[in-house]
Amino acid sequence: MILLDFILQLTAGVMLMLMAINMVRSSVKKAYGGLIANVLVTKYGTVRAVVLGTVLAIAMQGATAVIVLTSGLVATGIIPLATAIGVAIGADVGSAIVLRILTFDISGFIPVLLALGGWLYLKSESAHRKHIGHILFGIGLIILSLQLLKTAVQPVATVPLFMDITYYFESDLLLAFIVGAVLTFVMHSSVASILILVTLVHTGTLSAVPGIAFILGANLGSAFIAWWMTRGGEKNESTVPKIIMLLRGFMAVIGMLCLIAIHRYAPSGVQAYMIGMQEGSLIYTHMAFNFMLVLWIPVVPYIVRMVQQYDTTHQCNGQDTNGILSIAQKGDVDSVTIHGYVCKELLFVLDTLASSVSLSEESYRHYNADIVRNMQHAHTTIQHRIDALKQFYMDIPQGTLNREQARKIREYLSYAVELGKASEIVSGAFMDLAYEKHNNKILFSEKGWQEIKVMYEQLRQGTLLMFDVLMGNRGGTTQAEEIKRQRHIMQTNYQKSLHRHLKRLYVGDTITTHSSNMHLKTVSNIYEIHNTILSLPTHIRNTETKDT
């Protein structure tokens, strides 16, 4: 009866922990998904990417969600592979830090977190505050689940059957390693599985040596989770999880071999020290393992080069596929997958367009052949992606989408076409103006150039906002209000620029009439592109109106 009660309480504690972790992750995505996407698509060096991944993993209560999100952005080409690997390594470090925080005695915060989180969720009218309430409530439930696990384990510490099982782990470290890997993979959370281990060690049910083997196995099992979740996705989506799986797997196996060697051949003093280790030491062992992943950073450029060479060889051998396009032709995708693919492609187009806008601003300062070539390449890439989206829509088997779903996809395609027109303005009209400015040595007035810079900055803000919308797959009241605000700001800046420019022209405070014409064309083009980027698909706009 004691054993049955233990299994029931242990299962309840584990399920509560997994549900709470999922609650925190989903609420973080809803509240800050756009911000996370905006931060991720910023170009980082590998070291800064590691720091970013650490912060994101702490916020999302684990590494898997961060790695899966980053993998999707790599698949669409929005972020480079080296940055994604750095973020993934940092995510594992952040996950270990989360584990350390949760093992502190913070049970006194449970009432505060549950009360404050519940009050924010139930009483707040703001969707953002409701999400924050969900996050706080979820963290409170995670800590509460730890108390349930401790309560469940303590009564069985002296049960003969349970003692025999733990004793078997003492004599067979490899079994503890395998159990740790399998349990972590089944639970899809290294945080949850290691917290269970810590509880067992804390109550004296399990000693530290098999505990270390369990931790190494948990790190191996967690390496498979992200790969498993992305294995059937688009081409290159599982690349980052595979790399992390190989790095973590290699370290876990080497660590296990070293542990077996120490357990068998180390002096008795070393073995006695390891047996006497407490649960805190096990947590630091787990942290040390994940912090050692940072040692792979110097190797990242070589890993990226090897992946690129493999992809090139793979394509040259005629084995390349169209990823989700070929899957759709086989009729193996549903509306959710199709919607996600289209959104990811839009994110790529939007990011490429944002890069072109930045290049167009740079071309006004330093016009050169490299900028022209890069902008032409960006425009060609955008057009190819839009053409691929059209072909993708044509290849979707009949019956896969209902009428409403098909309408939504068509609206996304219409938005993509509008972004393509904006790209034509950037690569065409802007470059013509930049060439004219450079060739005729035209100069803007200082005040005029400052106005142009302000509008460029507002254009960047509009692009970031649309990333927020697309990452969330819907608008929401807050985003709808922000879109209106940004439209109003841009319109105000545009009108002020026209008014001030004409006033300067009247008093003779412009350099030439050529620079005047160029100024007017530039601000007009920026204004048009901004309106295009903020032109939401109809079904999202309707959702916002309804929410408002």
mmCIF file of N, CA, C and O in Angstrom, residues 107-182:
data_model
loop_
_atom_site.group_PDB
_atom_site.id
_atom_site.type_symbol
_atom_site.label_atom_id
_atom_site.label_comp_id
_atom_site.label_asym_id
_atom_site.label_seq_id
_atom_site.Cartn_x
_atom_site.Cartn_y
_atom_site.Cartn_z
ATOM 1 N N SER A 107 10.518 27.554 -0.527
ATOM 2 C CA SER A 107 9.116 27.165 -0.344
ATOM 3 C C SER A 107 8.288 28.287 0.278
ATOM 4 O O SER A 107 7.062 28.324 0.099
ATOM 5 N N GLY A 108 8.947 29.199 0.990
ATOM 6 C CA GLY A 108 8.227 30.308 1.588
ATOM 7 C C GLY A 108 7.610 31.253 0.574
ATOM 8 O O GLY A 108 6.696 32.018 0.905
ATOM 9 N N PHE A 109 8.094 31.192 -0.672
ATOM 10 C CA PHE A 109 7.555 32.062 -1.714
ATOM 11 C C PHE A 109 6.287 31.496 -2.360
ATOM 12 O O PHE A 109 5.648 32.176 -3.149
ATOM 13 N N ILE A 110 5.954 30.232 -2.056
ATOM 14 C CA ILE A 110 4.809 29.599 -2.720
ATOM 15 C C ILE A 110 3.522 30.395 -2.522
ATOM 16 O O ILE A 110 2.830 30.718 -3.507
ATOM 17 N N PRO A 111 3.140 30.751 -1.283
ATOM 18 C CA PRO A 111 1.890 31.515 -1.122
ATOM 19 C C PRO A 111 1.907 32.853 -1.847
ATOM 20 O O PRO A 111 0.895 33.256 -2.438
ATOM 21 N N VAL A 112 3.066 33.528 -1.807
ATOM 22 C CA VAL A 112 3.160 34.840 -2.454
ATOM 23 C C VAL A 112 2.993 34.707 -3.965
ATOM 24 O O VAL A 112 2.222 35.453 -4.595
ATOM 25 N N LEU A 113 3.685 33.733 -4.558
ATOM 26 C CA LEU A 113 3.622 33.551 -6.007
ATOM 27 C C LEU A 113 2.223 33.134 -6.460
ATOM 28 O O LEU A 113 1.707 33.635 -7.465
ATOM 29 N N LEU A 114 1.608 32.204 -5.718
ATOM 30 C CA LEU A 114 0.272 31.747 -6.095
ATOM 31 C C LEU A 114 -0.766 32.859 -5.927
ATOM 32 O O LEU A 114 -1.627 33.057 -6.786
ATOM 33 N N ALA A 115 -0.653 33.596 -4.809
ATOM 34 C CA ALA A 115 -1.627 34.657 -4.557
ATOM 35 C C ALA A 115 -1.485 35.796 -5.557
ATOM 36 O O ALA A 115 -2.468 36.246 -6.159
ATOM 37 N N LEU A 116 -0.246 36.255 -5.761
ATOM 38 C CA LEU A 116 -0.020 37.375 -6.681
ATOM 39 C C LEU A 116 -0.315 36.968 -8.118
ATOM 40 O O LEU A 116 -0.958 37.716 -8.875
ATOM 41 N N GLY A 117 0.160 35.779 -8.511
ATOM 42 C CA GLY A 117 -0.091 35.314 -9.871
ATOM 43 C C GLY A 117 -1.563 35.121 -10.153
ATOM 44 O O GLY A 117 -2.072 35.527 -11.208
ATOM 45 N N GLY A 118 -2.287 34.505 -9.197
ATOM 46 C CA GLY A 118 -3.723 34.308 -9.382
ATOM 47 C C GLY A 118 -4.486 35.620 -9.447
ATOM 48 O O GLY A 118 -5.403 35.774 -10.255
ATOM 49 N N TRP A 119 -4.087 36.571 -8.598
ATOM 50 C CA TRP A 119 -4.764 37.872 -8.593
ATOM 51 C C TRP A 119 -4.553 38.612 -9.911
ATOM 52 O O TRP A 119 -5.499 39.174 -10.471
ATOM 53 N N LEU A 120 -3.318 38.605 -10.421
ATOM 54 C CA LEU A 120 -3.048 39.276 -11.689
ATOM 55 C C LEU A 120 -3.835 38.644 -12.832
ATOM 56 O O LEU A 120 -4.364 39.338 -13.703
ATOM 57 N N TYR A 121 -3.910 37.313 -12.829
ATOM 58 C CA TYR A 121 -4.596 36.632 -13.931
ATOM 59 C C TYR A 121 -6.107 36.867 -13.880
ATOM 60 O O TYR A 121 -6.753 37.086 -14.912
ATOM 61 N N LEU A 122 -6.672 36.847 -12.691
ATOM 62 C CA LEU A 122 -8.127 36.939 -12.563
ATOM 63 C C LEU A 122 -8.640 38.375 -12.607
ATOM 64 O O LEU A 122 -9.733 38.630 -13.111
ATOM 65 N N LYS A 123 -7.848 39.319 -12.101
ATOM 66 C CA LYS A 123 -8.342 40.680 -11.938
ATOM 67 C C LYS A 123 -7.849 41.659 -13.002
ATOM 68 O O LYS A 123 -8.450 42.719 -13.194
ATOM 69 N N SER A 124 -6.782 41.332 -13.689
ATOM 70 C CA SER A 124 -6.233 42.277 -14.669
ATOM 71 C C SER A 124 -7.032 42.227 -15.962
ATOM 72 O O SER A 124 -7.431 41.153 -16.424
ATOM 73 N N GLU A 125 -7.241 43.379 -16.546
ATOM 74 C CA GLU A 125 -7.889 43.454 -17.858
ATOM 75 C C GLU A 125 -6.863 43.387 -18.982
ATOM 76 O O GLU A 125 -7.190 43.031 -20.110
ATOM 77 N N SER A 126 -5.638 43.747 -18.672
ATOM 78 C CA SER A 126 -4.569 43.715 -19.669
ATOM 79 C C SER A 126 -4.138 42.275 -19.924
ATOM 80 O O SER A 126 -3.874 41.507 -18.986
ATOM 81 N N ALA A 127 -4.044 41.903 -21.194
ATOM 82 C CA ALA A 127 -3.596 40.554 -21.550
ATOM 83 C C ALA A 127 -2.161 40.321 -21.101
ATOM 84 O O ALA A 127 -1.801 39.224 -20.662
ATOM 85 N N HIS A 128 -1.333 41.359 -21.177
ATOM 86 C CA HIS A 128 0.064 41.220 -20.784
ATOM 87 C C HIS A 128 0.182 40.909 -19.291
ATOM 88 O O HIS A 128 0.957 40.041 -18.882
ATOM 89 N N ARG A 129 -0.610 41.599 -18.465
ATOM 90 C CA ARG A 129 -0.572 41.335 -17.025
ATOM 91 C C ARG A 129 -1.120 39.947 -16.700
ATOM 92 O O ARG A 129 -0.650 39.290 -15.765
ATOM 93 N N LYS A 130 -2.098 39.510 -17.450
ATOM 94 C CA LYS A 130 -2.612 38.148 -17.255
ATOM 95 C C LYS A 130 -1.510 37.123 -17.512
ATOM 96 O O LYS A 130 -1.381 36.131 -16.784
ATOM 97 N N HIS A 131 -0.717 37.340 -18.567
ATOM 98 C CA HIS A 131 0.385 36.425 -18.859
ATOM 99 C C HIS A 131 1.415 36.437 -17.738
ATOM 100 O O HIS A 131 1.942 35.381 -17.355
ATOM 101 N N ILE A 132 1.718 37.615 -17.206
ATOM 102 C CA ILE A 132 2.659 37.700 -16.084
ATOM 103 C C ILE A 132 2.102 36.942 -14.882
ATOM 104 O O ILE A 132 2.837 36.231 -14.171
ATOM 105 N N GLY A 133 0.784 37.080 -14.634
ATOM 106 C CA GLY A 133 0.156 36.326 -13.557
ATOM 107 C C GLY A 133 0.282 34.829 -13.759
ATOM 108 O O GLY A 133 0.563 34.074 -12.819
ATOM 109 N N HIS A 134 0.112 34.384 -15.009
ATOM 110 C CA HIS A 134 0.274 32.967 -15.335
ATOM 111 C C HIS A 134 1.693 32.509 -15.044
ATOM 112 O O HIS A 134 1.914 31.396 -14.539
ATOM 113 N N ILE A 135 2.674 33.335 -15.382
ATOM 114 C CA ILE A 135 4.074 32.983 -15.161
ATOM 115 C C ILE A 135 4.355 32.829 -13.667
ATOM 116 O O ILE A 135 4.951 31.831 -13.231
ATOM 117 N N LEU A 136 3.940 33.803 -12.874
ATOM 118 C CA LEU A 136 4.170 33.744 -11.426
ATOM 119 C C LEU A 136 3.454 32.545 -10.808
ATOM 120 O O LEU A 136 4.015 31.836 -9.957
ATOM 121 N N PHE A 137 2.208 32.305 -11.228
ATOM 122 C CA PHE A 137 1.447 31.171 -10.708
ATOM 123 C C PHE A 137 2.136 29.857 -11.070
ATOM 124 O O PHE A 137 2.214 28.932 -10.243
ATOM 125 N N GLY A 138 2.651 29.774 -12.302
ATOM 126 C CA GLY A 138 3.348 28.562 -12.733
ATOM 127 C C GLY A 138 4.605 28.307 -11.934
ATOM 128 O O GLY A 138 4.904 27.162 -11.560
ATOM 129 N N ILE A 139 5.379 29.359 -11.650
ATOM 130 C CA ILE A 139 6.589 29.194 -10.837
ATOM 131 C C ILE A 139 6.218 28.714 -9.434
ATOM 132 O O ILE A 139 6.904 27.854 -8.852
ATOM 133 N N GLY A 140 5.138 29.267 -8.884
ATOM 134 C CA GLY A 140 4.667 28.802 -7.580
ATOM 135 C C GLY A 140 4.306 27.330 -7.597
ATOM 136 O O GLY A 140 4.613 26.584 -6.656
ATOM 137 N N LEU A 141 3.668 26.872 -8.686
ATOM 138 C CA LEU A 141 3.301 25.457 -8.800
ATOM 139 C C LEU A 141 4.536 24.569 -8.946
ATOM 140 O O LEU A 141 4.557 23.438 -8.446
ATOM 141 N N ILE A 142 5.568 25.056 -9.636
ATOM 142 C CA ILE A 142 6.807 24.280 -9.763
ATOM 143 C C ILE A 142 7.412 24.032 -8.387
ATOM 144 O O ILE A 142 7.811 22.909 -8.046
ATOM 145 N N ILE A 143 7.489 25.087 -7.578
ATOM 146 C CA ILE A 143 8.056 24.942 -6.238
ATOM 147 C C ILE A 143 7.177 24.033 -5.381
ATOM 148 O O ILE A 143 7.671 23.198 -4.612
ATOM 149 N N LEU A 144 5.857 24.168 -5.533
ATOM 150 C CA LEU A 144 4.927 23.305 -4.793
ATOM 151 C C LEU A 144 5.101 21.842 -5.194
ATOM 152 O O LEU A 144 5.032 20.938 -4.338
ATOM 153 N N SER A 145 5.335 21.589 -6.469
ATOM 154 C CA SER A 145 5.525 20.212 -6.926
ATOM 155 C C SER A 145 6.764 19.581 -6.294
ATOM 156 O O SER A 145 6.789 18.376 -6.029
ATOM 157 N N LEU A 146 7.789 20.388 -6.034
ATOM 158 C CA LEU A 146 8.988 19.868 -5.359
ATOM 159 C C LEU A 146 8.651 19.393 -3.951
ATOM 160 O O LEU A 146 9.177 18.376 -3.487
ATOM 161 N N GLN A 147 7.784 20.139 -3.287
ATOM 162 C CA GLN A 147 7.362 19.724 -1.949
ATOM 163 C C GLN A 147 6.592 18.411 -2.004
ATOM 164 O O GLN A 147 6.763 17.534 -1.137
ATOM 165 N N LEU A 148 5.757 18.238 -3.015
ATOM 166 C CA LEU A 148 5.022 16.983 -3.169
ATOM 167 C C LEU A 148 5.964 15.809 -3.419
ATOM 168 O O LEU A 148 5.761 14.711 -2.894
ATOM 169 N N LEU A 149 7.010 16.042 -4.227
ATOM 170 C CA LEU A 149 7.974 14.978 -4.501
ATOM 171 C C LEU A 149 8.712 14.562 -3.235
ATOM 172 O O LEU A 149 8.909 13.367 -2.976
ATOM 173 N N LYS A 150 9.115 15.545 -2.444
ATOM 174 C CA LYS A 150 9.799 15.225 -1.189
ATOM 175 C C LYS A 150 8.885 14.456 -0.249
ATOM 176 O O LYS A 150 9.295 13.487 0.394
ATOM 177 N N THR A 151 7.630 14.869 -0.173
ATOM 178 C CA THR A 151 6.656 14.180 0.676
ATOM 179 C C THR A 151 6.419 12.752 0.206
ATOM 180 O O THR A 151 6.235 11.829 1.020
ATOM 181 N N ALA A 152 6.441 12.547 -1.124
ATOM 182 C CA ALA A 152 6.186 11.214 -1.678
ATOM 183 C C ALA A 152 7.341 10.263 -1.417
ATOM 184 O O ALA A 152 7.142 9.071 -1.165
ATOM 185 N N VAL A 153 8.572 10.771 -1.460
ATOM 186 C CA VAL A 153 9.746 9.902 -1.379
ATOM 187 C C VAL A 153 10.052 9.481 0.054
ATOM 188 O O VAL A 153 10.470 8.346 0.306
ATOM 189 N N GLN A 154 9.854 10.356 1.012
ATOM 190 C CA GLN A 154 10.271 10.085 2.387
ATOM 191 C C GLN A 154 9.705 8.787 2.974
ATOM 192 O O GLN A 154 10.450 8.010 3.583
ATOM 193 N N PRO A 155 8.417 8.443 2.801
ATOM 194 C CA PRO A 155 7.893 7.222 3.425
ATOM 195 C C PRO A 155 8.483 5.927 2.872
ATOM 196 O O PRO A 155 8.480 4.904 3.556
ATOM 197 N N VAL A 156 8.966 5.941 1.618
ATOM 198 C CA VAL A 156 9.429 4.685 1.003
ATOM 199 C C VAL A 156 10.932 4.504 1.141
ATOM 200 O O VAL A 156 11.487 3.540 0.616
ATOM 201 N N ALA A 157 11.581 5.422 1.817
ATOM 202 C CA ALA A 157 13.041 5.340 1.936
ATOM 203 C C ALA A 157 13.475 4.052 2.628
ATOM 204 O O ALA A 157 14.585 3.553 2.394
ATOM 205 N N THR A 158 12.610 3.511 3.483
ATOM 206 C CA THR A 158 12.951 2.295 4.228
ATOM 207 C C THR A 158 12.198 1.062 3.744
ATOM 208 O O THR A 158 12.300 -0.005 4.362
ATOM 209 N N VAL A 159 11.454 1.166 2.669
ATOM 210 C CA VAL A 159 10.736 0.005 2.115
ATOM 211 C C VAL A 159 11.748 -0.946 1.485
ATOM 212 O O VAL A 159 12.560 -0.508 0.645
ATOM 213 N N PRO A 160 11.761 -2.249 1.852
ATOM 214 C CA PRO A 160 12.788 -3.184 1.355
ATOM 215 C C PRO A 160 12.891 -3.233 -0.166
ATOM 216 O O PRO A 160 13.992 -3.231 -0.727
ATOM 217 N N LEU A 161 11.752 -3.288 -0.869
ATOM 218 C CA LEU A 161 11.786 -3.377 -2.332
ATOM 219 C C LEU A 161 12.456 -2.149 -2.932
ATOM 220 O O LEU A 161 13.288 -2.273 -3.850
ATOM 221 N N PHE A 162 12.120 -1.011 -2.418
ATOM 222 C CA PHE A 162 12.698 0.227 -2.937
ATOM 223 C C PHE A 162 14.192 0.294 -2.630
ATOM 224 O O PHE A 162 14.991 0.752 -3.451
ATOM 225 N N MET A 163 14.576 -0.186 -1.439
ATOM 226 C CA MET A 163 15.991 -0.196 -1.068
ATOM 227 C C MET A 163 16.779 -1.145 -1.962
ATOM 228 O O MET A 163 17.927 -0.869 -2.325
ATOM 229 N N ASP A 164 16.152 -2.278 -2.339
ATOM 230 C CA ASP A 164 16.824 -3.222 -3.239
ATOM 231 C C ASP A 164 17.072 -2.592 -4.612
ATOM 232 O O ASP A 164 18.123 -2.804 -5.225
ATOM 233 N N ILE A 165 16.085 -1.823 -5.104
ATOM 234 C CA ILE A 165 16.230 -1.174 -6.416
ATOM 235 C C ILE A 165 17.370 -0.157 -6.387
ATOM 236 O O ILE A 165 18.225 -0.140 -7.287
ATOM 237 N N THR A 166 17.385 0.681 -5.360
ATOM 238 C CA THR A 166 18.448 1.684 -5.268
ATOM 239 C C THR A 166 19.810 1.029 -5.044
ATOM 240 O O THR A 166 20.831 1.528 -5.522
ATOM 241 N N TYR A 167 19.837 -0.090 -4.312
ATOM 242 C CA TYR A 167 21.096 -0.801 -4.102
ATOM 243 C C TYR A 167 21.627 -1.354 -5.426
ATOM 244 O O TYR A 167 22.836 -1.392 -5.665
ATOM 245 N N TYR A 168 20.711 -1.791 -6.294
ATOM 246 C CA TYR A 168 21.126 -2.298 -7.599
ATOM 247 C C TYR A 168 21.788 -1.201 -8.423
ATOM 248 O O TYR A 168 22.751 -1.442 -9.161
ATOM 249 N N PHE A 169 21.270 0.021 -8.292
ATOM 250 C CA PHE A 169 21.897 1.161 -8.961
ATOM 251 C C PHE A 169 23.317 1.378 -8.444
ATOM 252 O O PHE A 169 24.208 1.784 -9.194
ATOM 253 N N GLU A 170 23.525 1.125 -7.152
ATOM 254 C CA GLU A 170 24.859 1.306 -6.567
ATOM 255 C C GLU A 170 25.869 0.376 -7.237
ATOM 256 O O GLU A 170 27.028 0.760 -7.449
ATOM 257 N N SER A 171 25.438 -0.830 -7.564
ATOM 258 C CA SER A 171 26.355 -1.820 -8.136
ATOM 259 C C SER A 171 26.404 -1.764 -9.667
ATOM 260 O O SER A 171 27.285 -2.363 -10.266
ATOM 261 N N ASP A 172 25.465 -1.066 -10.289
ATOM 262 C CA ASP A 172 25.433 -0.996 -11.756
ATOM 263 C C ASP A 172 25.219 0.453 -12.178
ATOM 264 O O ASP A 172 24.088 0.899 -12.396
ATOM 265 N N LEU A 173 26.312 1.186 -12.288
ATOM 266 C CA LEU A 173 26.228 2.603 -12.635
ATOM 267 C C LEU A 173 25.713 2.794 -14.057
ATOM 268 O O LEU A 173 25.055 3.803 -14.349
ATOM 269 N N LEU A 174 26.024 1.865 -14.935
ATOM 270 C CA LEU A 174 25.565 1.982 -16.315
ATOM 271 C C LEU A 174 24.039 1.950 -16.377
ATOM 272 O O LEU A 174 23.427 2.665 -17.178
ATOM 273 N N LEU A 175 23.419 1.135 -15.519
ATOM 274 C CA LEU A 175 21.960 1.085 -15.482
ATOM 275 C C LEU A 175 21.395 2.427 -15.020
ATOM 276 O O LEU A 175 20.401 2.918 -15.577
ATOM 277 N N ALA A 176 22.015 3.031 -14.009
ATOM 278 C CA ALA A 176 21.576 4.354 -13.539
ATOM 279 C C ALA A 176 21.707 5.384 -14.657
ATOM 280 O O ALA A 176 20.851 6.261 -14.813
ATOM 281 N N PHE A 177 22.778 5.272 -15.441
ATOM 282 C CA PHE A 177 23.006 6.168 -16.577
ATOM 283 C C PHE A 177 21.882 6.021 -17.612
ATOM 284 O O PHE A 177 21.311 7.010 -18.080
ATOM 285 N N ILE A 178 21.534 4.772 -17.925
ATOM 286 C CA ILE A 178 20.490 4.511 -18.923
ATOM 287 C C ILE A 178 19.130 4.965 -18.413
ATOM 288 O O ILE A 178 18.343 5.581 -19.147
ATOM 289 N N VAL A 179 18.837 4.686 -17.152
ATOM 290 C CA VAL A 179 17.552 5.095 -16.571
ATOM 291 C C VAL A 179 17.420 6.616 -16.584
ATOM 292 O O VAL A 179 16.357 7.164 -16.900
ATOM 293 N N GLY A 180 18.506 7.305 -16.233
ATOM 294 C CA GLY A 180 18.492 8.769 -16.262
ATOM 295 C C GLY A 180 18.192 9.310 -17.649
ATOM 296 O O GLY A 180 17.412 10.259 -17.808
ATOM 297 N N ALA A 181 18.814 8.700 -18.676
ATOM 298 C CA ALA A 181 18.589 9.145 -20.058
ATOM 299 C C ALA A 181 17.157 8.881 -20.502
ATOM 300 O O ALA A 181 16.492 9.754 -21.077
ATOM 301 N N VAL A 182 16.657 7.667 -20.226
ATOM 302 C CA VAL A 182 15.313 7.299 -20.664
ATOM 303 C C VAL A 182 14.259 8.120 -19.935
ATOM 304 O O VAL A 182 13.307 8.635 -20.553
#
